[in-house]
Coordinates of C-alpha atoms and ligand atoms in Angstrom, one line a residue:
M1 CA -58.2 20.0 28.6
L2 CA -60.7 17.9 26.7
K3 CA -62.3 19.8 23.8
R4 CA -65.6 17.9 23.2
V5 CA -67.3 15.5 25.5
L6 CA -70.1 13.1 24.7
I7 CA -72.5 12.6 27.6
A8 CA -73.7 9.0 27.6
N9 CA -76.6 9.6 29.9
R10 CA -79.8 11.6 30.3
G11 CA -81.9 13.5 32.8
E12 CA -80.5 15.6 35.7
I13 CA -77.0 14.1 35.6
A14 CA -76.7 15.0 31.9
V15 CA -77.6 18.6 32.7
R16 CA -75.1 18.5 35.6
I17 CA -72.3 17.4 33.3
I18 CA -73.2 19.9 30.6
R19 CA -72.9 22.7 33.2
A20 CA -69.4 21.6 34.3
C21 CA -68.3 21.3 30.7
R22 CA -69.5 24.8 29.8
E23 CA -67.7 26.3 32.7
L24 CA -64.5 24.7 31.4
D25 CA -65.2 25.7 27.8
I26 CA -65.7 22.1 26.7
E27 CA -68.2 21.4 24.0
T28 CA -70.9 18.8 24.7
V29 CA -72.6 16.2 22.6
A30 CA -75.8 14.9 24.1
V31 CA -77.1 11.5 22.9
Y32 CA -80.8 10.8 23.4
S33 CA -83.5 8.2 22.7
T34 CA -86.6 9.2 20.8
A35 CA -88.4 9.4 24.2
D36 CA -86.0 12.2 25.2
A37 CA -86.1 14.3 22.0
Q38 CA -87.6 17.3 23.9
S39 CA -85.4 16.8 27.0
L40 CA -83.4 19.6 28.7
P41 CA -79.9 18.1 28.1
V42 CA -80.8 17.9 24.4
Q43 CA -81.6 21.6 24.4
L44 CA -78.6 22.6 26.5
A45 CA -75.8 20.6 24.8
T46 CA -73.7 22.1 22.0
R47 CA -75.1 19.2 19.7
A48 CA -77.5 16.4 20.2
V49 CA -77.5 13.0 18.4
C50 CA -80.5 10.5 18.5
I51 CA -79.2 7.0 19.2
G52 CA -82.3 4.9 19.1
P53 CA -85.7 4.1 20.4
P54 CA -86.9 4.5 24.1
R55 CA -85.8 1.1 25.4
A56 CA -82.5 1.7 27.2
A57 CA -81.0 -1.5 25.7
D58 CA -81.6 0.0 22.3
S59 CA -80.3 3.5 23.1
Y60 CA -78.4 4.5 26.2
L61 CA -77.0 1.0 26.7
N62 CA -76.2 0.5 23.0
Q63 CA -72.5 0.8 23.0
T64 CA -72.0 0.8 19.3
A65 CA -74.5 3.6 18.8
V66 CA -73.0 5.7 21.6
L67 CA -69.4 5.2 20.3
T68 CA -70.4 5.9 16.7
A69 CA -72.0 9.2 17.8
A70 CA -68.9 10.1 19.8
V71 CA -66.4 9.3 17.0
E72 CA -68.6 10.9 14.2
S73 CA -69.1 14.1 16.2
G74 CA -65.4 14.5 16.8
C75 CA -65.5 14.0 20.6
D76 CA -62.3 13.3 22.6
G77 CA -64.0 12.2 25.8
V78 CA -67.1 10.3 27.1
H79 CA -68.8 11.0 30.4
P80 CA -71.0 8.1 31.4
G81 CA -72.8 9.8 34.4
Y82 CA -74.3 7.2 36.8
G83 CA -76.2 4.0 35.9
F84 CA -76.4 2.9 32.2
L85 CA -72.8 2.3 31.0
S86 CA -71.0 4.0 33.8
E87 CA -69.7 0.9 35.5
N88 CA -69.3 -1.2 32.3
A89 CA -65.7 -2.2 32.1
D90 CA -66.0 -3.4 28.4
F91 CA -67.4 0.0 27.5
A92 CA -64.5 1.8 29.2
D93 CA -62.1 -0.4 27.2
L94 CA -63.9 0.3 24.0
C95 CA -63.8 4.0 24.5
A96 CA -60.0 3.7 25.0
R97 CA -59.7 1.7 21.8
C98 CA -61.7 4.3 19.9
G99 CA -59.3 7.0 21.1
L100 CA -61.8 8.5 23.5
K101 CA -61.0 9.3 27.1
F102 CA -63.5 7.5 29.3
I103 CA -64.2 9.9 32.2
G104 CA -63.7 7.5 35.0
P105 CA -61.3 4.7 36.0
S106 CA -59.9 2.2 33.5
G107 CA -61.8 -0.9 32.4
D108 CA -59.5 -3.0 34.6
V109 CA -60.2 -1.0 37.7
I110 CA -64.0 -1.1 37.1
R111 CA -63.7 -4.9 36.6
R112 CA -61.7 -5.3 39.8
M113 CA -64.3 -3.3 41.9
G114 CA -67.4 -4.2 39.9
N115 CA -67.5 -7.7 41.1
K116 CA -68.5 -7.2 44.7
A117 CA -67.2 -10.6 45.9
A118 CA -63.8 -9.9 44.3
A119 CA -63.7 -6.4 45.6
R120 CA -64.3 -7.7 49.1
A121 CA -61.3 -10.0 48.8
L122 CA -59.1 -7.2 47.5
M123 CA -60.1 -4.9 50.3
Q124 CA -59.4 -7.7 52.9
S125 CA -55.9 -8.0 51.5
A126 CA -55.4 -4.3 51.7
G127 CA -56.3 -4.3 55.4
V128 CA -59.7 -2.6 55.0
P129 CA -62.3 -4.2 57.3
V130 CA -65.0 -6.1 55.4
V131 CA -68.2 -7.7 56.8
P132 CA -67.6 -11.3 57.9
G133 CA -68.8 -13.6 55.1
S134 CA -68.0 -16.1 52.4
D135 CA -64.5 -16.2 51.0
G136 CA -65.4 -15.2 47.5
P137 CA -68.5 -16.4 45.7
V138 CA -70.6 -19.4 46.7
P139 CA -71.5 -21.8 43.9
D140 CA -74.8 -23.1 45.2
A141 CA -77.5 -22.9 47.9
E142 CA -76.0 -25.8 49.9
T143 CA -72.6 -24.2 50.2
A144 CA -74.3 -20.9 51.1
A145 CA -76.1 -22.8 53.9
Q146 CA -72.8 -24.2 55.2
V147 CA -71.2 -20.7 55.2
A148 CA -74.2 -19.2 57.0
E149 CA -74.0 -21.9 59.7
K150 CA -70.4 -20.9 60.2
I151 CA -70.8 -17.1 60.4
G152 CA -74.1 -17.3 62.2
Y153 CA -77.6 -16.0 61.3
P154 CA -78.9 -13.5 60.2
V155 CA -77.1 -13.3 56.9
L156 CA -77.4 -11.2 53.8
L157 CA -77.3 -12.9 50.4
K158 CA -75.8 -10.7 47.7
A159 CA -75.3 -10.8 44.0
S160 CA -71.6 -10.2 42.9
A161 CA -72.9 -8.0 40.1
G162 CA -75.6 -6.4 42.2
G163 CA -76.6 -2.8 42.4
G164 CA -79.7 -0.7 43.4
G165 CA -80.5 -3.2 46.1
R166 CA -81.4 -5.9 43.7
G167 CA -80.3 -9.5 44.0
M168 CA -80.1 -9.1 47.8
R169 CA -82.0 -11.1 50.4
R170 CA -81.9 -11.0 54.2
V171 CA -82.2 -14.5 55.8
Y172 CA -82.9 -14.9 59.5
D173 CA -83.5 -18.7 59.8
P174 CA -81.8 -21.7 58.2
E175 CA -85.0 -23.0 56.7
N176 CA -85.4 -19.8 54.5
L177 CA -81.9 -19.9 53.2
I178 CA -82.3 -22.1 50.2
P179 CA -85.5 -20.5 48.8
A180 CA -84.1 -17.0 49.4
F181 CA -80.8 -18.0 47.6
E182 CA -82.7 -19.3 44.5
E183 CA -84.9 -16.2 44.5
A184 CA -82.0 -13.7 44.8
R185 CA -80.0 -15.6 42.2
A186 CA -82.9 -15.5 39.7
E187 CA -83.3 -11.8 40.3
A188 CA -79.6 -11.3 39.7
V189 CA -79.7 -13.2 36.5
A190 CA -82.7 -11.2 35.3
C191 CA -81.2 -7.8 36.3
F192 CA -77.5 -8.3 35.6
G193 CA -77.3 -11.4 33.4
D194 CA -75.0 -12.8 36.1
G195 CA -76.1 -15.2 38.9
E196 CA -72.9 -15.2 41.0
M197 CA -73.7 -14.9 44.7
Y198 CA -71.8 -14.4 47.9
L199 CA -72.9 -13.8 51.5
E200 CA -72.2 -11.6 54.4
K201 CA -73.3 -11.4 58.0
L202 CA -76.3 -9.1 58.2
I203 CA -75.3 -6.2 60.4
L204 CA -78.3 -5.2 62.5
N205 CA -79.5 -1.6 62.3
P206 CA -76.4 -0.3 60.6
R207 CA -75.8 3.2 59.2
H208 CA -74.8 3.5 55.5
I209 CA -71.7 5.8 55.6
E210 CA -69.8 6.4 52.3
F211 CA -66.7 8.4 51.6
Q212 CA -66.1 10.4 48.5
I213 CA -62.7 10.1 47.1
L214 CA -60.8 11.8 44.3
A215 CA -57.7 10.2 42.7
D216 CA -55.6 11.8 39.9
S217 CA -53.3 10.1 37.4
Q218 CA -50.2 11.1 39.4
G219 CA -51.1 8.9 42.3
N220 CA -52.6 11.6 44.6
V221 CA -55.7 10.4 46.5
V222 CA -57.8 12.4 48.9
H223 CA -61.2 11.8 50.6
L224 CA -63.8 14.5 50.9
G225 CA -65.5 13.4 54.0
E226 CA -68.6 11.2 54.3
R227 CA -72.2 11.1 53.4
D228 CA -74.8 9.4 55.6
C229 CA -77.3 7.7 53.4
S230 CA -79.2 5.7 56.0
I231 CA -82.6 7.0 55.0
Q232 CA -83.5 4.2 52.6
R233 CA -86.4 2.2 51.4
R234 CA -85.7 -1.3 50.2
N235 CA -81.9 -0.6 50.3
Q236 CA -82.3 2.5 48.1
K237 CA -81.3 5.9 49.3
L238 CA -83.9 8.6 49.7
M239 CA -82.2 11.4 51.7
E240 CA -78.5 12.0 52.4
E241 CA -76.6 14.3 54.7
S242 CA -73.0 15.4 55.3
P243 CA -71.4 15.3 57.8
S244 CA -72.9 12.3 59.6
R245 CA -74.1 12.6 63.2
A246 CA -72.7 9.1 63.8
L247 CA -69.0 10.0 63.2
T248 CA -66.6 11.5 65.6
D249 CA -63.5 13.3 64.2
E250 CA -61.4 10.3 65.2
L251 CA -63.7 7.8 63.4
R252 CA -63.9 10.1 60.3
T253 CA -60.1 10.1 60.2
R254 CA -59.9 6.3 60.4
M255 CA -62.7 5.6 57.9
G256 CA -61.3 8.3 55.5
R257 CA -57.9 6.7 55.7
D258 CA -59.3 3.3 54.8
A259 CA -61.3 4.8 52.0
V260 CA -58.1 6.3 50.5
Q261 CA -56.4 2.9 51.1
A262 CA -59.2 1.2 49.2
A263 CA -58.7 3.5 46.3
R264 CA -55.0 3.0 46.3
A265 CA -55.3 -0.8 46.5
C266 CA -57.2 -0.9 43.2
G267 CA -55.2 1.7 41.4
Y268 CA -58.1 4.1 41.2
E269 CA -58.3 7.2 39.0
G270 CA -61.2 9.7 39.0
A271 CA -64.1 10.3 41.5
G272 CA -65.3 7.3 43.4
T273 CA -67.2 6.3 46.5
V274 CA -66.2 3.8 49.1
E275 CA -69.3 2.5 50.9
F276 CA -69.3 1.2 54.5
V277 CA -71.9 0.0 57.0
L278 CA -71.3 1.2 60.5
D279 CA -72.8 -0.8 63.4
S280 CA -74.1 0.7 66.7
A281 CA -70.8 -0.1 68.4
G282 CA -68.8 2.0 66.0
N283 CA -67.4 -0.9 63.9
Y284 CA -67.4 -0.2 60.2
Y285 CA -67.1 -2.6 57.3
F286 CA -66.4 -2.0 53.6
I287 CA -69.4 -3.1 51.4
E288 CA -68.6 -1.9 47.9
M289 CA -67.0 0.8 45.8
N290 CA -68.8 2.7 43.2
T291 CA -66.6 3.7 40.4
R292 CA -68.6 6.7 39.1
I293 CA -70.2 9.9 40.2
Q294 CA -73.1 9.3 42.6
V295 CA -76.6 10.7 42.7
E296 CA -75.8 12.3 46.1
H297 CA -72.5 13.9 45.1
P298 CA -73.9 17.5 45.5
I299 CA -73.9 17.4 49.4
T300 CA -70.1 16.8 49.3
E301 CA -69.8 19.7 46.9
M302 CA -71.7 21.9 49.3
V303 CA -69.5 21.1 52.3
T304 CA -66.2 21.1 50.4
G305 CA -66.8 23.9 47.9
L306 CA -65.4 21.6 45.2
D307 CA -67.1 20.9 41.9
L308 CA -66.8 17.1 41.6
V309 CA -67.7 16.9 37.9
R310 CA -65.2 19.6 37.1
E311 CA -62.6 17.6 39.0
Q312 CA -63.5 14.4 37.0
L313 CA -62.9 16.3 33.8
R314 CA -59.6 17.8 35.1
I315 CA -58.4 14.4 36.2
A316 CA -59.3 12.9 32.8
A317 CA -57.2 15.6 31.2
G318 CA -54.2 14.4 33.3
L319 CA -54.2 17.4 35.7
E320 CA -53.3 17.2 39.4
L321 CA -55.9 17.4 42.2
P322 CA -56.4 21.0 43.3
V323 CA -56.1 20.1 47.0
Q324 CA -54.1 17.8 49.3
Q325 CA -55.8 16.1 52.2
E326 CA -54.9 18.8 54.8
Q327 CA -56.4 21.4 52.5
V328 CA -59.8 19.7 52.4
N329 CA -62.1 21.8 54.6
L330 CA -65.5 20.5 55.5
T331 CA -67.8 23.5 56.2
G332 CA -71.4 23.5 57.5
H333 CA -74.0 20.9 56.9
A334 CA -75.7 19.7 53.7
I335 CA -78.8 17.6 53.0
E336 CA -80.2 16.2 49.8
V337 CA -83.7 15.0 49.2
R338 CA -84.4 12.9 46.1
V339 CA -87.8 13.8 44.7
N340 CA -88.9 10.7 42.9
A341 CA -92.1 10.5 40.8
E342 CA -93.6 7.7 42.9
D343 CA -96.4 7.1 45.3
P344 CA -95.2 6.3 48.9
A345 CA -98.7 5.4 49.9
H346 CA -98.8 2.6 47.3
D347 CA -95.5 0.9 48.0
F348 CA -93.5 3.7 46.2
R349 CA -94.9 2.6 42.8
P350 CA -93.4 4.7 40.0
A351 CA -95.9 7.2 38.7
P352 CA -94.3 9.2 35.9
G353 CA -96.4 11.6 33.7
V354 CA -96.5 15.1 32.3
T355 CA -95.2 17.9 34.6
R356 CA -98.3 20.1 34.4
F357 CA -96.8 22.7 36.6
L358 CA -93.4 23.2 38.2
H359 CA -92.1 25.6 40.7
L360 CA -88.6 25.1 42.1
P361 CA -87.4 26.4 45.4
G362 CA -84.5 28.9 45.6
G363 CA -83.0 31.4 48.0
C364 CA -80.0 31.3 50.3
G365 CA -78.2 27.9 50.4
V366 CA -80.7 26.0 48.2
R367 CA -79.7 24.1 45.0
V368 CA -82.0 22.1 42.7
D369 CA -80.6 19.6 40.2
T370 CA -83.2 18.6 37.7
A371 CA -84.0 18.2 34.0
L372 CA -87.6 19.1 34.6
Y373 CA -89.4 22.1 33.1
N374 CA -93.0 23.2 32.9
G375 CA -94.9 20.9 30.6
C376 CA -92.1 18.3 30.1
E377 CA -92.9 14.6 30.3
L378 CA -91.1 12.5 33.0
S379 CA -90.6 9.4 30.9
P380 CA -91.9 6.0 32.1
W381 CA -89.0 4.4 30.3
Y382 CA -86.3 5.4 32.9
D383 CA -85.8 5.8 36.6
S384 CA -88.3 8.0 38.5
L385 CA -85.8 10.6 39.9
A386 CA -87.5 13.9 39.1
A387 CA -85.4 16.4 41.0
K388 CA -82.8 16.6 43.8
V389 CA -83.2 19.4 46.3
I390 CA -80.0 20.2 48.1
V391 CA -79.5 22.6 51.0
H392 CA -76.4 23.9 52.8
A393 CA -76.3 25.8 56.1
P394 CA -73.9 26.5 58.9
T395 CA -75.4 24.0 61.3
R396 CA -77.4 20.8 61.0
L397 CA -80.6 22.3 62.5
Q398 CA -80.4 25.3 60.1
A399 CA -80.0 22.9 57.2
I400 CA -83.0 20.9 58.4
R401 CA -85.1 24.1 58.6
R402 CA -83.9 25.2 55.3
M403 CA -84.8 21.9 53.7
R404 CA -88.3 22.1 55.2
R405 CA -88.9 25.5 53.7
A406 CA -87.4 24.5 50.4
L407 CA -89.8 21.5 50.1
E408 CA -92.7 23.8 51.1
E409 CA -91.8 26.0 48.1
L410 CA -91.5 23.1 45.7
V411 CA -94.6 22.5 43.5
V412 CA -94.7 19.5 41.1
E413 CA -98.1 18.9 39.6
G414 CA -98.9 16.0 37.3
Y415 CA -97.8 13.0 39.4
P416 CA -97.2 12.1 43.0
T417 CA -93.8 12.5 44.5
G418 CA -92.0 11.5 47.8
A419 CA -91.5 15.2 48.7
D420 CA -94.2 15.3 51.4
L421 CA -92.8 12.2 53.0
A422 CA -89.3 13.7 53.1
H423 CA -90.8 16.9 54.6
M424 CA -92.4 14.8 57.4
I425 CA -89.1 12.9 58.1
L426 CA -87.6 16.4 58.8
Y427 CA -89.8 16.7 61.8
H428 CA -89.3 13.2 63.2
P429 CA -87.6 13.4 66.7
D430 CA -85.1 10.6 65.8
Y431 CA -84.2 12.4 62.6
L432 CA -83.8 15.6 64.5
K433 CA -81.5 14.0 66.9
G434 CA -79.6 12.3 64.1
E435 CA -80.4 9.0 65.6
Y436 CA -81.4 6.8 62.7
D437 CA -80.2 3.8 60.8
T438 CA -81.1 2.0 57.6
G439 CA -84.2 0.5 59.3
F440 CA -85.6 4.0 60.1
L441 CA -88.0 4.3 57.1
E442 CA -89.3 0.8 57.3
Q443 CA -90.0 1.2 61.0
N444 CA -91.7 4.7 60.6
L445 CA -93.3 4.6 57.2
E446 CA -96.8 3.5 58.5
S447 CA -97.0 6.3 61.1
L448 CA -95.6 8.9 58.7
L449 CA -98.1 8.0 56.1
R450 CA -100.9 8.0 58.7
L451 CA -99.8 11.6 59.6
S452 CA -99.9 12.7 56.0
R453 CA -103.5 11.3 55.6
V454 CA -104.5 13.3 58.7
E455 CA -102.9 16.4 57.2
E456 CA -104.6 15.9 53.9
A457 CA -108.0 15.3 55.5
S458 CA -107.8 18.5 57.5
E459 CA -106.9 20.6 54.5
Ligands
ADP501 P1 -76.3 -2.2 46.0 O1 -75.0 -2.3 45.2 O2 -77.4 -3.1 45.5 O3 -76.7 -0.9 46.4 P2 -74.9 -2.5 48.6 O4 -73.9 -3.6 48.9 O5 -74.4 -1.1 48.4 O6 -75.9 -2.9 47.4 O7 -75.9 -2.4 49.8 C1 -77.1 -1.6 49.8 C2 -77.6 -1.4 51.2 O8 -77.9 -2.6 51.8 C3 -76.7 -0.6 52.1 O9 -76.8 0.7 52.0 C4 -77.1 -1.1 53.4 O10 -78.2 -0.4 53.9 C5 -77.5 -2.5 53.2 N1 -76.5 -3.5 53.5 C6 -75.5 -3.9 52.7 N2 -74.7 -4.8 53.3 C7 -75.2 -5.0 54.5 C8 -74.8 -5.9 55.6 N3 -73.8 -6.7 55.5 N4 -75.6 -5.8 56.7 C9 -76.6 -4.9 56.8 N5 -77.0 -4.1 55.8 C10 -76.3 -4.2 54.6

């Protein structure tokens, strides 16, 4: 087993990783920017090293600073969490060159799956269904227009290096294609420093279904069932559940098998997620693979009873998976709500600040992953995720009821959050029936917000 792991991240995921390490008797080194000097991971880790000023480019993304801290503090492994350097192939290579185990797949695998256009091609050759679209990247807007004519409108323009819904544009009419292409490419250059674009047919009203996989260094690969992440705003996930109401056992088996096939095709090692869109006729298509732990991993932990970060650490140490596919039991139903410090009434604008008062829910089947504590500042420098509330119950309806009461117990004072909106979604008839797709929030946001104003006014 690894002896000392550097956590190249911050916030709730850093806390999550420290917890898994402690249970395995692994020492932890937290790195932090000056904005995070008082943060929970800094206080919980065995040691903490300041690596720079608040700007992520000067601290959490500063590879030299992170690696220097790891080597100087005698670490033998680096856990990148999600975001930041987690899907940076060069960083994974550099870790290996410094004699540090990068907790995730090799740089080569990250490179293979990190370029989404290339990953599509690889999946196609492995027999995994992909959305009809361009053969690889398209060099310019004119070529994109030709491909769009061929596959038929509407289409979705995507950045090969994309993530977090950025560098993506839906196009419904030929006349909008060229301006949308230039806009998306400019956004991709600004966000990722890479303007390579490709395009896919836009699947109308799909569900976002992703499969968690685990792969060890001995070639064993299992999937741990799916997560339905269709409650999204601007292509970003807000609430997730497992299992999905949209999947039959037969469909789960087929999609799971393809997810395992996807992992095998790229020589995967570690925990990863294979993402699909599922159309209303039950056809599914690979969209991308995330080569890291995901924000929404806890719902899979709840239904499988496995600790995914622990498994990441065990795989990194060269150990075999604890289960074979037949031994994976999915039990009950789990839901996660992401509590972001943002204002849904004002276009979800980020609204960080000082946490003046905090009360976290608890009780049977409730878990909260957060780095918040009373009085701590939620920094404006980083993403606005304040807490994740996760529930587990024997049935879906019990899980919904449990989540409602958990959100009713939650108190976060100091800034607005999306918790009330999530609470209202849990009463929506379509959500209750499990009949929703990625367009749900966009279609219902106005009426949900109107309801919340009525509620507020009557208080
Ligand atoms: P990112 O890496 O930026 O998150 P993804 O490729 O994972 O981008 O897509 C993000 C979201 O966009 C998906 O969850 C889904 O809602 C939507 N999406 C992606 N591809 C398609 C498609 N071909 N048709 C319809 N919706 C799509």
